[in-house]
Tab-separated table of C-alpha atoms and ligand atoms in Angstrom:
chain	number	residue	atom	x	y	z
A	130	MET	CA	-52.656	158.971	6.357
A	131	LYS	CA	-54.066	160.403	3.449
A	132	LYS	CA	-57.769	159.087	3.229
A	133	TYR	CA	-59.822	157.546	0.189
A	134	LEU	CA	-63.449	157.436	0.287
A	135	LEU	CA	-64.751	155.042	-2.008
A	136	THR	CA	-68.077	154.248	-0.672
A	137	PRO	CA	-71.633	154.202	-2.113
A	138	GLY	CA	-72.568	157.533	-0.637
A	139	PRO	CA	-71.049	159.765	0.415
A	140	THR	CA	-69.025	160.479	-2.215
A	141	GLU	CA	-64.955	162.196	-2.684
A	142	LEU	CA	-65.189	166.064	-3.220
A	143	PRO	CA	-63.734	168.159	-6.136
A	144	PRO	CA	-61.733	170.993	-4.481
A	145	ARG	CA	-63.667	173.308	-7.047
A	146	VAL	CA	-66.870	172.254	-5.958
A	147	LEU	CA	-65.254	172.719	-2.117
A	148	LEU	CA	-63.869	176.113	-3.162
A	149	ALA	CA	-67.076	177.335	-4.379
A	150	MET	CA	-69.287	175.966	-1.283
A	151	ALA	CA	-66.524	178.453	0.582
A	152	HIS	CA	-68.254	181.720	-0.312
A	153	PRO	CA	-70.010	183.988	1.976
A	154	ILE	CA	-73.832	182.799	2.670
A	155	ILE	CA	-75.940	184.606	0.157
A	156	HIS	CA	-79.516	185.449	1.849
A	157	HIS	CA	-82.182	183.602	-0.144
A	158	ARG	CA	-84.766	186.136	-0.765
A	159	ALA	CA	-81.448	188.517	-2.450
A	160	PRO	CA	-81.798	189.405	-5.662
A	161	GLU	CA	-78.021	187.800	-5.662
A	162	PHE	CA	-79.760	184.387	-5.157
A	163	LEU	CA	-82.234	183.895	-8.250
A	164	PRO	CA	-79.406	183.312	-10.545
A	165	VAL	CA	-77.674	180.841	-8.743
A	166	ILE	CA	-81.355	178.978	-8.330
A	167	GLU	CA	-81.807	179.592	-12.169
A	168	GLN	CA	-78.470	178.569	-13.056
A	169	ALA	CA	-79.012	174.927	-10.801
A	170	ARG	CA	-82.572	174.869	-12.160
A	171	GLU	CA	-81.248	174.191	-16.043
A	172	GLY	CA	-78.433	172.395	-14.967
A	173	LEU	CA	-80.871	169.557	-13.203
A	174	LYS	CA	-83.102	169.627	-16.683
A	175	TRP	CA	-80.163	169.241	-18.438
A	176	LEU	CA	-79.298	166.185	-16.619
A	177	PHE	CA	-82.498	164.908	-15.670
A	178	LYS	CA	-83.133	165.301	-19.600
A	179	THR	CA	-86.731	166.722	-19.100
A	180	LYS	CA	-88.522	169.725	-20.368
A	181	ASN	CA	-89.786	169.889	-16.645
A	182	GLU	CA	-89.016	171.124	-13.451
A	183	VAL	CA	-86.561	169.355	-11.050
A	184	LEU	CA	-87.182	170.291	-7.510
A	185	ILE	CA	-84.212	171.336	-5.005
A	186	LEU	CA	-85.185	169.753	-1.513
A	187	ALA	CA	-82.928	170.488	1.999
A	188	SER	CA	-82.890	166.899	2.606
A	189	SER	CA	-81.281	163.692	2.169
A	190	GLY	CA	-82.044	161.326	-0.315
A	191	THR	CA	-84.948	159.979	1.523
A	192	GLY	CA	-87.360	163.097	1.906
A	193	ALA	CA	-87.586	162.664	-1.797
A	194	MET	CA	-88.770	159.353	-1.814
A	195	GLU	CA	-91.317	160.428	1.447
A	196	GLY	CA	-92.656	162.832	-0.717
A	197	ALA	CA	-93.091	160.963	-4.216
A	198	VAL	CA	-95.186	158.867	-1.937
A	199	THR	CA	-96.683	161.642	0.001
A	200	ASN	CA	-97.769	163.774	-2.931
A	201	PHE	CA	-98.918	161.578	-5.545
A	202	LEU	CA	-101.318	158.756	-3.670
A	203	SER	CA	-103.941	158.527	-1.090
A	204	LYS	CA	-104.700	156.357	1.798
A	205	GLY	CA	-105.674	153.222	0.389
A	206	ASP	CA	-104.108	153.653	-3.255
A	207	ARG	CA	-102.487	150.439	-4.072
A	208	ALA	CA	-99.096	150.606	-5.448
A	209	VAL	CA	-95.951	148.658	-6.597
A	210	THR	CA	-92.649	147.748	-4.901
A	211	VAL	CA	-89.866	146.044	-6.144
A	212	ASN	CA	-87.703	145.096	-3.525
A	213	GLY	CA	-84.534	143.489	-4.165
A	214	GLY	CA	-82.554	145.302	-1.376
A	215	LYS	CA	-82.069	147.235	1.430
A	216	PHE	CA	-83.370	151.034	-0.719
A	217	GLY	CA	-86.449	148.872	-2.581
A	218	GLU	CA	-87.707	147.450	0.850
A	219	ARG	CA	-87.746	151.563	1.969
A	220	TRP	CA	-90.547	151.704	-1.013
A	221	GLY	CA	-92.213	149.449	1.093
A	222	GLN	CA	-91.452	151.045	4.293
A	223	ILE	CA	-93.076	154.740	3.030
A	224	CYS	CA	-95.816	153.551	1.778
A	225	LYS	CA	-96.757	150.887	5.026
A	226	ALA	CA	-96.101	154.028	6.431
A	227	TYR	CA	-98.233	156.319	4.754
A	228	GLY	CA	-101.315	153.438	4.450
A	229	VAL	CA	-100.374	152.564	0.824
A	230	GLU	CA	-100.924	149.184	0.167
A	231	ALA	CA	-98.260	148.026	-1.700
A	232	ASP	CA	-98.114	144.895	-3.993
A	233	VAL	CA	-93.987	143.938	-3.037
A	234	VAL	CA	-92.629	142.665	-5.916
A	235	ASN	CA	-89.651	140.228	-3.886
A	236	VAL	CA	-86.262	139.883	-5.806
A	237	GLU	CA	-83.135	137.845	-4.726
A	238	TRP	CA	-80.394	140.464	-3.836
A	239	GLY	CA	-77.931	139.998	-6.134
A	240	GLN	CA	-80.508	139.532	-9.043
A	241	ALA	CA	-81.855	142.525	-11.194
A	242	VAL	CA	-85.779	142.540	-11.443
A	243	ASP	CA	-87.722	140.578	-14.271
A	244	PRO	CA	-89.864	143.684	-15.720
A	245	GLU	CA	-92.471	140.708	-16.762
A	246	LYS	CA	-93.268	140.080	-12.894
A	247	ILE	CA	-94.056	144.021	-12.910
A	248	LYS	CA	-96.302	143.572	-15.578
A	249	ALA	CA	-97.962	140.723	-14.156
A	250	GLU	CA	-99.165	142.273	-10.958
A	251	LEU	CA	-100.030	145.662	-13.166
A	252	LYS	CA	-102.530	142.724	-14.400
A	253	LYS	CA	-103.214	141.691	-11.256
A	254	TYR	CA	-104.062	145.199	-9.949
A	255	PRO	CA	-105.407	147.239	-13.005
A	256	ASP	CA	-106.273	150.262	-9.988
A	257	THR	CA	-102.396	150.327	-9.416
A	258	LYS	CA	-101.424	154.120	-8.695
A	259	ALA	CA	-97.633	153.784	-8.541
A	260	ILE	CA	-94.762	152.061	-9.569
A	261	TYR	CA	-91.603	152.453	-7.044
A	262	ILE	CA	-88.322	151.034	-8.612
A	263	GLN	CA	-84.498	151.740	-8.161
A	264	ALA	CA	-82.417	152.195	-11.111
A	265	THR	CA	-79.437	151.407	-9.003
A	266	GLU	CA	-79.944	149.120	-5.956
A	267	THR	CA	-77.345	150.414	-3.534
A	268	SER	CA	-77.385	147.676	-1.378
A	269	THR	CA	-76.655	144.983	-4.102
A	270	GLY	CA	-75.025	147.177	-6.984
A	271	VAL	CA	-77.709	145.636	-9.539
A	272	VAL	CA	-78.270	147.780	-11.882
A	273	HIS	CA	-82.661	147.178	-12.817
A	274	PRO	CA	-83.718	147.772	-16.710
A	275	VAL	CA	-85.855	151.124	-16.129
A	276	ARG	CA	-86.028	151.337	-19.603
A	277	GLU	CA	-88.158	147.950	-20.493
A	278	ILE	CA	-89.798	148.565	-16.966
A	279	ALA	CA	-91.187	152.230	-18.610
A	280	GLN	CA	-92.251	150.374	-21.361
A	281	ILE	CA	-94.188	147.820	-19.783
A	282	VAL	CA	-95.858	150.504	-17.286
A	283	HIS	CA	-97.067	152.707	-19.511
A	284	ASP	CA	-98.328	149.742	-21.981
A	285	ASN	CA	-99.400	147.535	-19.455
A	286	SER	CA	-101.369	150.344	-17.211
A	287	LYS	CA	-102.197	154.413	-16.341
A	288	ALA	CA	-100.083	154.310	-12.846
A	289	ILE	CA	-96.623	156.350	-12.617
A	290	LEU	CA	-93.525	154.656	-13.035
A	291	VAL	CA	-91.448	156.240	-9.679
A	292	VAL	CA	-87.626	156.061	-10.330
A	293	ASP	CA	-85.445	156.152	-7.406
A	294	GLY	CA	-82.462	157.131	-9.359
A	295	ILE	CA	-80.130	158.342	-6.260
A	296	THR	CA	-77.333	156.367	-7.562
A	297	GLY	CA	-78.056	156.493	-11.122
A	298	VAL	CA	-78.665	160.167	-12.692
A	299	GLY	CA	-75.021	161.062	-13.199
A	300	VAL	CA	-73.438	157.874	-13.744
A	301	PHE	CA	-75.913	156.402	-16.541
A	302	ASP	CA	-78.529	157.107	-18.528
A	303	LEU	CA	-81.932	157.844	-17.477
A	304	PRO	CA	-83.250	160.259	-19.892
A	305	MET	CA	-86.941	161.367	-18.593
A	306	ASP	CA	-89.037	162.844	-20.909
A	307	GLU	CA	-87.978	159.793	-23.674
A	308	TRP	CA	-88.451	157.053	-21.742
A	309	GLY	CA	-91.304	157.858	-19.808
A	310	ILE	CA	-90.456	158.381	-16.678
A	311	ASP	CA	-92.722	159.662	-14.329
A	312	ILE	CA	-90.774	160.608	-11.320
A	313	LEU	CA	-86.673	160.549	-11.033
A	314	LEU	CA	-85.747	160.913	-7.941
A	315	THR	CA	-81.437	161.911	-6.658
A	316	GLY	CA	-79.712	163.067	-3.678
A	317	SER	CA	-76.383	165.126	-3.801
A	318	GLN	CA	-73.926	162.836	-2.229
A	319	LYS	CA	-73.496	160.188	-4.706
A	320	ALA	CA	-72.589	160.877	-7.980
A	321	LEU	CA	-73.481	164.607	-7.674
A	322	MET	CA	-70.174	164.850	-6.447
A	323	LEU	CA	-71.500	167.206	-3.035
A	324	PRO	CA	-72.000	166.784	0.527
A	325	PRO	CA	-74.959	165.369	1.587
A	326	GLY	CA	-77.705	167.036	1.954
A	327	LEU	CA	-79.917	167.649	-1.134
A	328	ALA	CA	-82.385	166.049	-3.252
A	329	PHE	CA	-83.443	166.523	-6.208
A	330	ILE	CA	-86.636	165.441	-8.221
A	331	GLY	CA	-88.166	165.984	-11.400
A	332	ILE	CA	-91.707	165.239	-12.149
A	333	SER	CA	-93.633	164.403	-15.178
A	334	ASP	CA	-97.181	166.054	-16.187
A	335	ARG	CA	-98.936	162.339	-16.052
A	336	ALA	CA	-97.405	162.798	-12.597
A	337	TRP	CA	-98.433	166.466	-11.753
A	338	LYS	CA	-102.423	165.615	-12.729
A	339	LEU	CA	-102.019	162.513	-10.314
A	340	ALA	CA	-101.014	164.638	-7.111
A	341	GLU	CA	-104.220	166.725	-7.665
A	342	THR	CA	-106.388	164.076	-6.861
A	343	SER	CA	-103.449	163.122	-3.491
A	344	THR	CA	-105.118	163.626	0.301
A	345	LEU	CA	-101.988	161.996	2.072
A	346	PRO	CA	-100.661	164.729	4.258
A	347	LYS	CA	-97.394	166.808	3.460
A	348	PHE	CA	-96.260	170.412	4.537
A	349	TYR	CA	-92.542	170.793	5.096
A	350	PHE	CA	-92.671	168.129	1.666
A	351	ASN	CA	-95.080	170.190	-0.755
A	352	PHE	CA	-94.212	169.478	-3.638
A	353	SER	CA	-96.796	171.705	-5.493
A	354	LYS	CA	-95.438	174.686	-2.885
A	355	GLU	CA	-91.876	173.863	-4.213
A	356	LEU	CA	-93.340	173.693	-7.986
A	357	LYS	CA	-94.529	177.333	-7.586
A	358	ASN	CA	-91.292	179.048	-5.805
A	359	ILE	CA	-88.898	177.552	-8.169
A	360	VAL	CA	-90.412	178.517	-11.336
A	361	LYS	CA	-89.642	181.911	-9.193
A	362	ASN	CA	-86.136	180.857	-8.642
A	363	GLN	CA	-86.897	180.548	-5.114
A	364	THR	CA	-87.783	177.294	-3.047
A	365	ALA	CA	-90.367	177.636	0.006
A	366	TYR	CA	-88.137	177.420	2.792
A	367	THR	CA	-85.202	178.275	3.992
A	368	PRO	CA	-82.725	176.694	1.352
A	369	ALA	CA	-79.692	175.117	2.005
A	370	ILE	CA	-77.643	177.920	0.007
A	371	SER	CA	-74.063	177.102	0.302
A	372	LEU	CA	-74.909	173.211	-1.458
A	373	ILE	CA	-76.859	174.739	-4.139
A	374	ILE	CA	-73.639	177.143	-4.977
A	375	GLY	CA	-71.916	173.680	-5.237
A	376	LEU	CA	-74.340	172.077	-7.182
A	377	GLY	CA	-73.965	175.071	-9.455
A	378	GLU	CA	-69.963	174.297	-9.662
A	379	SER	CA	-70.699	170.202	-9.947
A	380	LEU	CA	-73.221	170.680	-12.775
A	381	LYS	CA	-70.489	172.920	-14.812
A	382	MET	CA	-67.831	170.921	-14.392
A	383	MET	CA	-70.348	167.676	-15.364
A	384	LYS	CA	-70.994	169.534	-19.068
A	385	GLU	CA	-67.488	170.717	-18.890
A	386	GLU	CA	-66.912	166.759	-19.166
A	387	GLY	CA	-69.844	166.455	-21.993
A	388	ILE	CA	-72.681	164.292	-19.781
A	389	GLU	CA	-71.645	161.400	-22.352
A	390	ASN	CA	-68.293	161.838	-21.065
A	391	VAL	CA	-69.326	161.237	-17.817
A	392	TYR	CA	-71.293	158.561	-18.686
A	393	ARG	CA	-68.600	156.444	-20.702
A	394	ARG	CA	-66.188	157.444	-17.292
A	395	HIS	CA	-68.314	155.725	-15.307
A	396	THR	CA	-68.652	152.493	-18.121
A	397	LEU	CA	-64.605	152.284	-18.026
A	398	LEU	CA	-64.428	152.513	-13.946
A	399	ALA	CA	-66.683	150.178	-13.027
A	400	ASP	CA	-65.268	147.410	-15.988
A	401	ALA	CA	-61.460	147.821	-14.484
A	402	THR	CA	-62.791	147.241	-11.246
A	403	ARG	CA	-64.880	144.485	-12.091
A	404	LYS	CA	-61.882	142.788	-14.083
A	405	GLY	CA	-59.779	144.097	-11.645
A	406	VAL	CA	-61.491	141.932	-8.725
A	407	GLN	CA	-62.632	138.973	-10.760
A	408	ALA	CA	-58.522	138.500	-12.092
A	409	MET	CA	-57.860	138.093	-8.212
A	410	GLY	CA	-59.955	135.484	-8.565
A	411	LEU	CA	-63.531	136.940	-6.607
A	412	ARG	CA	-66.672	137.210	-7.148
A	413	LEU	CA	-69.397	139.541	-8.111
A	414	TYR	CA	-72.227	140.130	-6.278
A	415	ALA	CA	-74.245	141.463	-9.094
A	416	SER	CA	-73.537	138.460	-11.134
A	417	GLN	CA	-76.103	139.251	-14.168
A	418	ALA	CA	-76.322	143.172	-14.375
A	419	PRO	CA	-73.509	144.774	-12.027
A	420	SER	CA	-74.448	148.755	-12.246
A	421	ASN	CA	-71.339	150.999	-12.950
A	422	SER	CA	-71.911	153.112	-9.962
A	423	LEU	CA	-70.516	150.260	-7.499
A	424	THR	CA	-69.315	146.680	-7.529
A	425	ALA	CA	-70.320	144.305	-4.760
A	426	VAL	CA	-67.987	141.968	-4.497
A	427	PHE	CA	-67.771	138.508	-2.380
A	428	ALA	CA	-65.304	138.245	-0.115
A	429	PRO	CA	-63.127	134.740	0.016
A	430	GLU	CA	-64.613	131.600	0.868
A	431	GLY	CA	-64.233	131.871	4.875
A	432	ILE	CA	-63.197	135.517	5.084
A	433	ASP	CA	-64.812	137.773	6.654
A	434	SER	CA	-65.955	140.983	3.850
A	435	GLY	CA	-65.155	143.202	7.491
A	436	LYS	CA	-61.757	142.298	7.958
A	437	ILE	CA	-60.621	143.549	4.385
A	438	ILE	CA	-62.572	146.576	4.659
A	439	SER	CA	-61.180	147.542	8.695
A	440	ALA	CA	-57.513	145.814	6.901
A	441	ILE	CA	-57.586	148.074	3.791
A	442	GLU	CA	-58.650	151.421	5.732
A	443	LYS	CA	-56.522	150.720	8.283
A	444	ASP	CA	-53.012	150.013	6.279
A	445	PHE	CA	-54.489	152.496	2.785
A	446	GLY	CA	-56.803	155.378	4.073
A	447	ILE	CA	-59.230	153.673	1.814
A	448	ARG	CA	-62.705	152.992	3.074
A	449	ILE	CA	-65.446	151.149	1.069
A	450	ALA	CA	-68.841	149.308	2.544
A	451	ASN	CA	-69.285	146.593	4.330
A	452	GLY	CA	-73.071	144.283	2.839
A	453	GLN	CA	-75.873	145.622	4.653
A	454	ASP	CA	-78.428	142.778	6.829
A	455	GLN	CA	-78.047	139.231	4.754
A	456	ALA	CA	-75.050	140.413	2.706
A	457	LYS	CA	-73.489	141.930	5.838
A	458	GLY	CA	-69.542	140.291	6.083
A	459	LYS	CA	-69.832	138.023	2.881
A	460	ILE	CA	-69.587	140.707	0.687
A	461	PHE	CA	-67.952	144.339	0.281
A	462	ARG	CA	-68.987	147.476	-1.853
A	463	VAL	CA	-66.399	149.615	-4.112
A	464	ALA	CA	-68.151	152.753	-5.299
A	465	HIS	CA	-66.783	154.800	-8.522
A	466	MET	CA	-69.526	157.119	-9.205
A	467	GLY	CA	-69.192	161.183	-9.176
A	468	TYR	CA	-65.505	162.417	-8.401
A	469	TYR	CA	-63.335	159.220	-9.523
A	470	ASP	CA	-60.742	158.397	-11.941
A	471	LYS	CA	-58.346	155.790	-13.765
A	472	SER	CA	-55.882	156.445	-10.833
A	473	ASP	CA	-58.593	155.454	-7.921
A	474	ILE	CA	-59.403	152.393	-8.987
A	475	LEU	CA	-55.992	151.348	-9.773
A	476	PHE	CA	-54.829	152.524	-6.264
A	477	ALA	CA	-58.008	150.245	-4.846
A	478	LEU	CA	-57.285	147.228	-6.991
A	479	ALA	CA	-53.524	147.065	-5.832
A	480	ALA	CA	-54.570	148.143	-2.276
A	481	LEU	CA	-56.691	145.346	-2.082
A	482	GLU	CA	-54.437	142.639	-3.687
A	483	ILE	CA	-51.670	143.186	-1.048
A	484	VAL	CA	-54.718	143.374	1.802
A	485	LEU	CA	-55.885	139.668	0.559
A	486	ASN	CA	-52.571	138.940	0.424
A	487	LYS	CA	-51.976	139.967	4.608
A	488	ILE	CA	-55.460	138.062	5.414
A	489	GLY	CA	-54.500	134.961	3.457
A	490	HIS	CA	-56.636	134.772	0.325
A	491	LYS	CA	-53.264	134.249	-2.152
A	492	VAL	CA	-53.331	136.779	-5.111
A	493	THR	CA	-50.374	137.134	-6.977
A	494	PRO	CA	-49.122	140.873	-7.263
A	495	GLY	CA	-50.342	143.092	-9.756
A	496	ILE	CA	-52.531	140.579	-11.033
A	497	GLY	CA	-55.914	142.991	-10.454
A	498	VAL	CA	-53.857	145.750	-11.123
A	499	GLY	CA	-52.962	144.382	-14.862
A	500	ALA	CA	-56.838	143.370	-15.551
A	501	ALA	CA	-57.529	146.971	-14.780
A	502	GLU	CA	-55.047	147.949	-16.624
A	503	GLY	CA	-55.674	145.894	-19.679
A	504	VAL	CA	-59.481	147.803	-20.041
A	505	PHE	CA	-57.462	151.246	-19.886
A	506	MET	CA	-55.192	150.479	-22.176
B	857	PLP	C1	-77.935	156.602	-0.724
B	857	PLP	C2	-79.374	156.020	-1.099
B	857	PLP	C3	-80.122	156.254	-0.842
B	857	PLP	C4	-80.369	157.031	0.498
B	857	PLP	O1	-80.460	158.341	0.313
B	857	PLP	P1	-79.851	159.136	1.647
B	857	PLP	O2	-79.591	160.180	1.846
B	857	PLP	O3	-79.167	158.134	2.480
B	857	PLP	O4	-81.071	159.405	1.818
B	857	PLP	C5	-81.403	156.415	-1.383
B	857	PLP	N1	-81.627	155.041	-2.077
B	857	PLP	C6	-80.317	154.787	-3.126
B	857	PLP	C7	-80.638	153.480	-4.452
B	857	PLP	C8	-79.524	155.109	-2.053
B	857	PLP	O5	-77.682	154.887	-2.974
């Protein structure tokens, strides 16, 4: 059976990227590796819309998240974290692990954060050093208002704004320099169309200034050491060579498509997915602020979402994701970030209609697909 990966990480890989990664290993200190990093560096600055360097780390996205705490803060520093799901919760856990005082803004799952709540925290604790948020909270499918938050943070404090853009970068616009995002990070296995194993982090001048005072322990994720290396088209330690070669190819694909077209494609696919599932009588989990990277959907009343997920896997080879923690069994998540097209959405919606009927939620065949066709036409 042909397999399809529609999960919010890892995501499908383009054949061009797979072929690029089949290149024989180049030694990372050999002259022929320098242009590989140089090309990736330039492409990442283009993607992050920043004049500053974007570091390349050999880790999953969480490594960059941890480094975004340890390289900028000191023990006892105050930070604000937004917790509206599993990934927002992780910011709080990292802060706790390193003795950073995190003021947690709790957000109901499925909702976006109200920027005024962040403003209130900053008024209450004017010595806050950093604010940690997600662009998309992947566990709920919600997009947070990053631009408004950046405005509020810089109007009301000297703190840096750190954005986990792991399911944002390459899906929708997050122009670092223009919006005043001090730290923007992502991972390879979401919209960047690569296997897991790389993380990328862009750092503003204001954040580098703060890094000078940071005393938290750091060794592998030492960003000033990485900065000294990347300007020489090197990394401090052995890089994930094959993945960086693949990155060069995926960036090239995005440039060929045009970044605005990449964003437009994601908008279109997300719109079609939402209209498709709603036409089947299903409700969106992120009802107010759904992200264009994935669509989180409530299972029909009385049906465990796990049943839908296993049936669509068994009958159609499509892997989608369950909810996590409190949302487990209640929702399913269909991702459309990265190497996805209109055909993937039409197929997934058709498969979902068949599976829902089989499980006992009656759906008129073609109703969801028809709604998506309406969007595409
Ligand atoms: C996937 C994801 C992560 C975690 O990344 P890992 O690569 O699993 O470490 C963090 N934040 C968000 C928003 C994600 O979607």
